[in-house]
PDB file of C-alpha atoms in Angstrom:
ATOM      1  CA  UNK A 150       0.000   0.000   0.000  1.00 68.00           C
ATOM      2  CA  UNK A 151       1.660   3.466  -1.224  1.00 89.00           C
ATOM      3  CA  UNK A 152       0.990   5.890   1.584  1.00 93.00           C
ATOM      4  CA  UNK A 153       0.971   9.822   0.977  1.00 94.00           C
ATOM      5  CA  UNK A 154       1.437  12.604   3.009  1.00 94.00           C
ATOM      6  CA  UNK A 155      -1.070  15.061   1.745  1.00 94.00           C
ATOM      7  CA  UNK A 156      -3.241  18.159   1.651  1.00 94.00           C
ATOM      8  CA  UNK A 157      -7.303  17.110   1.850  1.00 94.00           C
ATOM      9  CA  UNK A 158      -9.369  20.660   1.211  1.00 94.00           C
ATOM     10  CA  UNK A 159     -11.761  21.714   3.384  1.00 93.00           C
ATOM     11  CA  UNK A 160     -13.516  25.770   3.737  1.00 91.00           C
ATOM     12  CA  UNK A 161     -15.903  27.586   1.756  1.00 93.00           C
ATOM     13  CA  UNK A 162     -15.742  27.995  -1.732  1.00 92.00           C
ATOM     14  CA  UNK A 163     -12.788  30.675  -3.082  1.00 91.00           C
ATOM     15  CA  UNK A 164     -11.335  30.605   0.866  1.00 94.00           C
ATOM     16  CA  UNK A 165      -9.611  27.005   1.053  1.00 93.00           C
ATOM     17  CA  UNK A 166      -8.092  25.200   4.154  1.00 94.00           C
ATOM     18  CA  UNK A 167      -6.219  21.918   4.430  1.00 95.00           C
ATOM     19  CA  UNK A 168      -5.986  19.302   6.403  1.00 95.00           C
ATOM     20  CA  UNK A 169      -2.321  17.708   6.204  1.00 95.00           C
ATOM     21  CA  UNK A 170      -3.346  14.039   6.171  1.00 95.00           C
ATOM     22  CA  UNK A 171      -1.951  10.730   5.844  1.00 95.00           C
ATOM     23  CA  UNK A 172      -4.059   8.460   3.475  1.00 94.00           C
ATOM     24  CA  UNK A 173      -3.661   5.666   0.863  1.00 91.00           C
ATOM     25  CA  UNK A 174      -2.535   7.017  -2.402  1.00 88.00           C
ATOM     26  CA  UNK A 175      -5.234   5.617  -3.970  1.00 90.00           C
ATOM     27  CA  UNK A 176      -8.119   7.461  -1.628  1.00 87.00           C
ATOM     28  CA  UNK A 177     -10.049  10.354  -3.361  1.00 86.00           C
ATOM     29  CA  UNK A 178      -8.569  13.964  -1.891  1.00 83.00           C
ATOM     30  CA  UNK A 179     -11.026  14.709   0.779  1.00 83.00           C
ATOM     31  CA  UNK A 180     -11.961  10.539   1.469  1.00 85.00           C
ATOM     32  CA  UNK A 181     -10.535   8.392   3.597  1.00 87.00           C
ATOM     33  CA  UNK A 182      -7.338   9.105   5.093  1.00 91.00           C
ATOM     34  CA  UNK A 183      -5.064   6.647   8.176  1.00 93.00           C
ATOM     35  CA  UNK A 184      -4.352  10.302  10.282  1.00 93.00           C
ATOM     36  CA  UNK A 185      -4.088  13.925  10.532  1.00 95.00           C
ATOM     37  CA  UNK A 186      -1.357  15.462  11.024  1.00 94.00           C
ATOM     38  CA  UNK A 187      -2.197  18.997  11.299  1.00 95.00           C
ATOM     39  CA  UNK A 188      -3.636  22.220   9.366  1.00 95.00           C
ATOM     40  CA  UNK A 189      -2.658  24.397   6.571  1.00 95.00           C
ATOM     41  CA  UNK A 190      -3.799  27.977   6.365  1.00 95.00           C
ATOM     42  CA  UNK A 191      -2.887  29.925   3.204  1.00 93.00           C
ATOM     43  CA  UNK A 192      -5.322  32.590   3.801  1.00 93.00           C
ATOM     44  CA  UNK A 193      -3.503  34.598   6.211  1.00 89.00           C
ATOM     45  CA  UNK A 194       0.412  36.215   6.058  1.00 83.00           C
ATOM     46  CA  UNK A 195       2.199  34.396   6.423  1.00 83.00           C
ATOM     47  CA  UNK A 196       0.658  31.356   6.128  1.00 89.00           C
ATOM     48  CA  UNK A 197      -0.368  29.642   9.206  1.00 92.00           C
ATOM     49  CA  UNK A 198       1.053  25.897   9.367  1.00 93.00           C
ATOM     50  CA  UNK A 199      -0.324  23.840  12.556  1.00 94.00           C
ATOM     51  CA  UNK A 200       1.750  20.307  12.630  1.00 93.00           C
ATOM     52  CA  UNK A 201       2.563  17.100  15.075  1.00 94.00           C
ATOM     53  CA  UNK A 202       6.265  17.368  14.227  1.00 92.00           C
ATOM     54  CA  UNK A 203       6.677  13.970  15.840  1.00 94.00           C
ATOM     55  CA  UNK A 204       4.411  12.369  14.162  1.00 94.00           C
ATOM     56  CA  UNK A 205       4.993  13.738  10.538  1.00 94.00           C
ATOM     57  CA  UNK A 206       8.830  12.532  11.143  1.00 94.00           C
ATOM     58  CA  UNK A 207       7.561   9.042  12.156  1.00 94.00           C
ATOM     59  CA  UNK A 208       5.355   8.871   9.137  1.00 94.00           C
ATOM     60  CA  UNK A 209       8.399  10.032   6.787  1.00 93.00           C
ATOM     61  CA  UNK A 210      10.634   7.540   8.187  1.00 92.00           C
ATOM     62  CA  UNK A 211       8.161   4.713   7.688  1.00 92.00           C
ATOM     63  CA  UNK A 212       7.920   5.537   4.223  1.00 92.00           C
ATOM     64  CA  UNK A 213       5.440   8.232   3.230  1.00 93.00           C
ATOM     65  CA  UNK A 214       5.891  10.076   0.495  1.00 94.00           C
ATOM     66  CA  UNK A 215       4.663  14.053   1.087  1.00 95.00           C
ATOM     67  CA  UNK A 216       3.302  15.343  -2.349  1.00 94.00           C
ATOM     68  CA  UNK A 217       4.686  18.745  -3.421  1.00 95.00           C
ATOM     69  CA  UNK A 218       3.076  21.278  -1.276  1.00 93.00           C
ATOM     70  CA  UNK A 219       3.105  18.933   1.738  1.00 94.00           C
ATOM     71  CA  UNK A 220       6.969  18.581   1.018  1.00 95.00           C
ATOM     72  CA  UNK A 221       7.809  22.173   0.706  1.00 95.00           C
ATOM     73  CA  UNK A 222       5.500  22.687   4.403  1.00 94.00           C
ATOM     74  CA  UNK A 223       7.305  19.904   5.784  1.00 94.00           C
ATOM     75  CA  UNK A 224      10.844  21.452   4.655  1.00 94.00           C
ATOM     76  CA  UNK A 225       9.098  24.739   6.294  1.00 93.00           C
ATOM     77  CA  UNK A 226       8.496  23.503   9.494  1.00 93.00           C
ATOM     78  CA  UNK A 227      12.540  21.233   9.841  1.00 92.00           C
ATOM     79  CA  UNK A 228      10.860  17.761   9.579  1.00 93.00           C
ATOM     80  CA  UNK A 229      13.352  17.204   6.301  1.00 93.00           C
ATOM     81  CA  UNK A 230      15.929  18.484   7.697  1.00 93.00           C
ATOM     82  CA  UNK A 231      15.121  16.500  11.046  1.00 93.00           C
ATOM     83  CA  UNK A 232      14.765  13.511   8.934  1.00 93.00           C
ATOM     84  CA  UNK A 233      17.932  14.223   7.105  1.00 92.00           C
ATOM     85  CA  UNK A 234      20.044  14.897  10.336  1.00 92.00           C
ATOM     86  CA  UNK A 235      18.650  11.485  11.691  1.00 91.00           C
ATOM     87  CA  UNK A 236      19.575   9.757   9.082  1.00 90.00           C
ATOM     88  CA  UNK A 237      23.240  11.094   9.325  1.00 91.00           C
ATOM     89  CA  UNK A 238      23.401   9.614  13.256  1.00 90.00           C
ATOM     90  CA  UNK A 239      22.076   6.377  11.563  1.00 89.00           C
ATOM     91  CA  UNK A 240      25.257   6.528   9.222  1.00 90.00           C
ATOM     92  CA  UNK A 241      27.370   7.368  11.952  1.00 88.00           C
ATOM     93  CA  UNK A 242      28.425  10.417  10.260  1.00 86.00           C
ATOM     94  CA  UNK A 243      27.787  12.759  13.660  1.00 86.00           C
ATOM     95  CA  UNK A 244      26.686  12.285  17.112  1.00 89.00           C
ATOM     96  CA  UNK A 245      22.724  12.484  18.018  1.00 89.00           C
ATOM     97  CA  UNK A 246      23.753  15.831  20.293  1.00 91.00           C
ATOM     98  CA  UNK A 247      25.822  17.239  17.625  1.00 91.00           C
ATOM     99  CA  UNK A 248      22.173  16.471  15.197  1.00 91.00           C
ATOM    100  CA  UNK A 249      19.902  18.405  18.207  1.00 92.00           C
ATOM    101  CA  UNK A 250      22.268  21.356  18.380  1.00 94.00           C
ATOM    102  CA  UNK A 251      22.150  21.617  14.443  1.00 92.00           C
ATOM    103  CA  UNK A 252      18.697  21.552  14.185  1.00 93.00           C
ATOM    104  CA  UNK A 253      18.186  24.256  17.143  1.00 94.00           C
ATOM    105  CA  UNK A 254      20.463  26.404  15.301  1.00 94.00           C
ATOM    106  CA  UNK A 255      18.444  26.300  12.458  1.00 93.00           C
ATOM    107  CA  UNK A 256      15.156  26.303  14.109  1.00 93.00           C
ATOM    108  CA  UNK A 257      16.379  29.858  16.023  1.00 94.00           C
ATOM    109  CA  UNK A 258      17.489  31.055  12.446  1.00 94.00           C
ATOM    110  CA  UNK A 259      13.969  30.278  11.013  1.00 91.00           C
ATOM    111  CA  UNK A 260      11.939  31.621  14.104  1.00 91.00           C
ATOM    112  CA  UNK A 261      14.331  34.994  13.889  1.00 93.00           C
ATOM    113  CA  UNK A 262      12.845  35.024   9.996  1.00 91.00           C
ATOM    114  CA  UNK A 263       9.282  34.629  10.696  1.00 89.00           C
ATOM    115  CA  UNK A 264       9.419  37.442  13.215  1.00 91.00           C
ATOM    116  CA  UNK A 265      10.990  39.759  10.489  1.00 92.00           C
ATOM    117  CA  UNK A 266       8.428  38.857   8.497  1.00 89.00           C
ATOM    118  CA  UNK A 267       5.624  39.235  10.585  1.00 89.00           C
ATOM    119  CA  UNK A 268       6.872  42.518  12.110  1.00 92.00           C
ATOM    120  CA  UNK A 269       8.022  44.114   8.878  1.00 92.00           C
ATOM    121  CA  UNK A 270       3.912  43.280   7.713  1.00 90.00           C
ATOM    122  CA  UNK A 271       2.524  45.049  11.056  1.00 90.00           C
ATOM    123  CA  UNK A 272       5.399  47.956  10.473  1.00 92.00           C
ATOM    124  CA  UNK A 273       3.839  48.231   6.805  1.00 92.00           C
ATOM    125  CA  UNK A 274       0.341  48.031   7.258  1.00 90.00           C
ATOM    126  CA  UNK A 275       0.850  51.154   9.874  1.00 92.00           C
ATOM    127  CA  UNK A 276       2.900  52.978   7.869  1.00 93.00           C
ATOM    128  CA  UNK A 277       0.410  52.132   4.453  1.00 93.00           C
ATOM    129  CA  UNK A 278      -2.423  53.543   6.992  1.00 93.00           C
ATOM    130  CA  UNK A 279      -0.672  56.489   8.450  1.00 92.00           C
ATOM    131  CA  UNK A 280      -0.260  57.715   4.634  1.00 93.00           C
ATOM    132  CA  UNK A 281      -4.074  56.752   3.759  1.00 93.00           C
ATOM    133  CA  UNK A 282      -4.842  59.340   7.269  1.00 93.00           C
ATOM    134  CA  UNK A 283      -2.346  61.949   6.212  1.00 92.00           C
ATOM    135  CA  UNK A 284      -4.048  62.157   2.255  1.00 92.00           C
ATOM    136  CA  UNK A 285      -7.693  62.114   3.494  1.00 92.00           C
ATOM    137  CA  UNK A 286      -6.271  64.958   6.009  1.00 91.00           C
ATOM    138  CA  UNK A 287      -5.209  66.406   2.707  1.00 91.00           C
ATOM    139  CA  UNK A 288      -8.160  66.342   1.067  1.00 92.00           C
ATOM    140  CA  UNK A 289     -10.477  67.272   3.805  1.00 93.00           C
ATOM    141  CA  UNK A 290      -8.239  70.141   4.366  1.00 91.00           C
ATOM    142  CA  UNK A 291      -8.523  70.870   0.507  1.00 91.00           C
ATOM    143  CA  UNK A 292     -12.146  70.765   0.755  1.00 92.00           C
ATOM    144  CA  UNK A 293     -12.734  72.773   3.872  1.00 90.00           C
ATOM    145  CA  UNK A 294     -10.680  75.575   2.034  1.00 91.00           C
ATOM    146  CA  UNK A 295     -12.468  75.115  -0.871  1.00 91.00           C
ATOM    147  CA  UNK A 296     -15.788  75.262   1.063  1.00 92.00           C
ATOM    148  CA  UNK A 297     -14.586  78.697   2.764  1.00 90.00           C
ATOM    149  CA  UNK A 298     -13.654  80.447  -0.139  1.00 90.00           C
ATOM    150  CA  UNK A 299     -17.139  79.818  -1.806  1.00 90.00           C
ATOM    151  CA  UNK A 300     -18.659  81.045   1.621  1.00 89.00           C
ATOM    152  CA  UNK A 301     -16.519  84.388   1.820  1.00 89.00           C
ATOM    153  CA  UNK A 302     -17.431  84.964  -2.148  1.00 88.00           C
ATOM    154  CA  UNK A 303     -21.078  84.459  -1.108  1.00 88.00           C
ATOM    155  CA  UNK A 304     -20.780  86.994   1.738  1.00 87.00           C
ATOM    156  CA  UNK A 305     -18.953  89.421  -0.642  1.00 87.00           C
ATOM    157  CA  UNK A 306     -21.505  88.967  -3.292  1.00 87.00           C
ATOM    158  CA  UNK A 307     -24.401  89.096  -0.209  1.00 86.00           C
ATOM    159  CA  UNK A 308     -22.853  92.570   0.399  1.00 85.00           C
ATOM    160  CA  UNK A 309     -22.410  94.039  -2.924  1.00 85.00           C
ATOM    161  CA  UNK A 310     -25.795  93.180  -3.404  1.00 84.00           C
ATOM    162  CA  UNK A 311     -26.939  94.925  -0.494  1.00 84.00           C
ATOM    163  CA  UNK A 312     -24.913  98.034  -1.189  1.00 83.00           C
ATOM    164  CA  UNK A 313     -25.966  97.722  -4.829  1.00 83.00           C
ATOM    165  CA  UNK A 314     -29.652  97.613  -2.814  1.00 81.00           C
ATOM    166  CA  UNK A 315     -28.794 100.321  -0.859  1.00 81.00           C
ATOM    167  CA  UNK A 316     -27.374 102.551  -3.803  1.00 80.00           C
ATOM    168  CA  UNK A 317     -30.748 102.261  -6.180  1.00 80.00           C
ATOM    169  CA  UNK A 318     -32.964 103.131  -3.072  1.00 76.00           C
ATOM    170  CA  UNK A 319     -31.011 106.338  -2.313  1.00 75.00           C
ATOM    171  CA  UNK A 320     -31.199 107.343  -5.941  1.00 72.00           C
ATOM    172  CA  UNK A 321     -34.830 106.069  -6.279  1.00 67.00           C
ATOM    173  CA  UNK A 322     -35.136 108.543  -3.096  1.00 66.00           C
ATOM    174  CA  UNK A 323     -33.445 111.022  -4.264  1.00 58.00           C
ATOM    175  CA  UNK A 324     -35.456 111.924  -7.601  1.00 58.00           C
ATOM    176  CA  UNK A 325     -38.716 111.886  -6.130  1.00 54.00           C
ATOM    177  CA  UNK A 326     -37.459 114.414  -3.682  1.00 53.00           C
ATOM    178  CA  UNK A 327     -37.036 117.228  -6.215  1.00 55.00           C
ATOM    179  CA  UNK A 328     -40.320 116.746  -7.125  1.00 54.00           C
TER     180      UNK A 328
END
């Protein structure tokens, strides 16, 4: 029996999520599967990735063959490299301490890389919303001037009027007193 390590969909229609399953290579995508291993989020930045290290690395070394995605999340999350590094203390090639402190070092590296990432996203998203404040600032400021200089020519055109007013009374007046 070929076993797979896999992705089975699952979410609403144009917003997928993924089960990371173990199931017979001959199972439809979403069927039967022998065990989940975890979740796969691609909606979100960066991608959330929920796994049983453990029992991913059991699986592999029993056999399992991860399809593509499921092979680039496993690389992701160190379970290849684990694998890899185990099978180097199988060869005798290094010690099982000297393995551990590899993999830590790496795991630090790629924890240090996420938080950039993540960070650098929250630093962007402020900055890309401080600019959106300071141009509707802008514009608001654009219109409020706009909006007072159409108010002061009212009140200057209110006033000529009136003067204008003013001026044909007095000389409306002033004829019918020399009569």
């Amino acid at each position: 029996m070929a076993v797979k390590i896999r992705l089975a969909r699952h979410g609403k229609k144009g917003y997928a999520f993924y089960h990371i399953v173990v199931a017979d290579s001959r199972a439809p995508r979403d069927g039967k599967f022998i065990e989940k291993l975890g979740t796969y989020n691609p909606n979100t930045n960066p991608a959330t990735i929920d796994l049983n290290f453990e029992q991913a690395l059991n699986w592999l070394q029993k056999g399992a063959q991860p399809t593509d995605t499921c092979r680039a999340i496993l690389s992701y999350k160190g379970v290849l490299y684990k694998k890899h590094l185990l099978g180097g203390v199988a060869k005798g090639a290094f010690s099982e301490s000297d393995a551990e402190a590899k993999f830590n070092k790496w795991l630090d590296e790629k924890n240090g890389k996420i938080n950039a990432k993540t960070s650098k996203l929250a630093s962007d998203a402020k900055a890309a919303e401080k600019a959106r404040l300071a141009a509707e600032a802008k514009v608001n400021e654009e219109r409020a001037k706009a909006i007072a200089e159409k108010k002061a020519e009212a009140e200057a055109a209110a006033k000529a009027a009136a003067e204008e007013a003013a001026a044909t009374e007095e000389t409306a007046e002033a004829p019918a007193a020399e009569e």
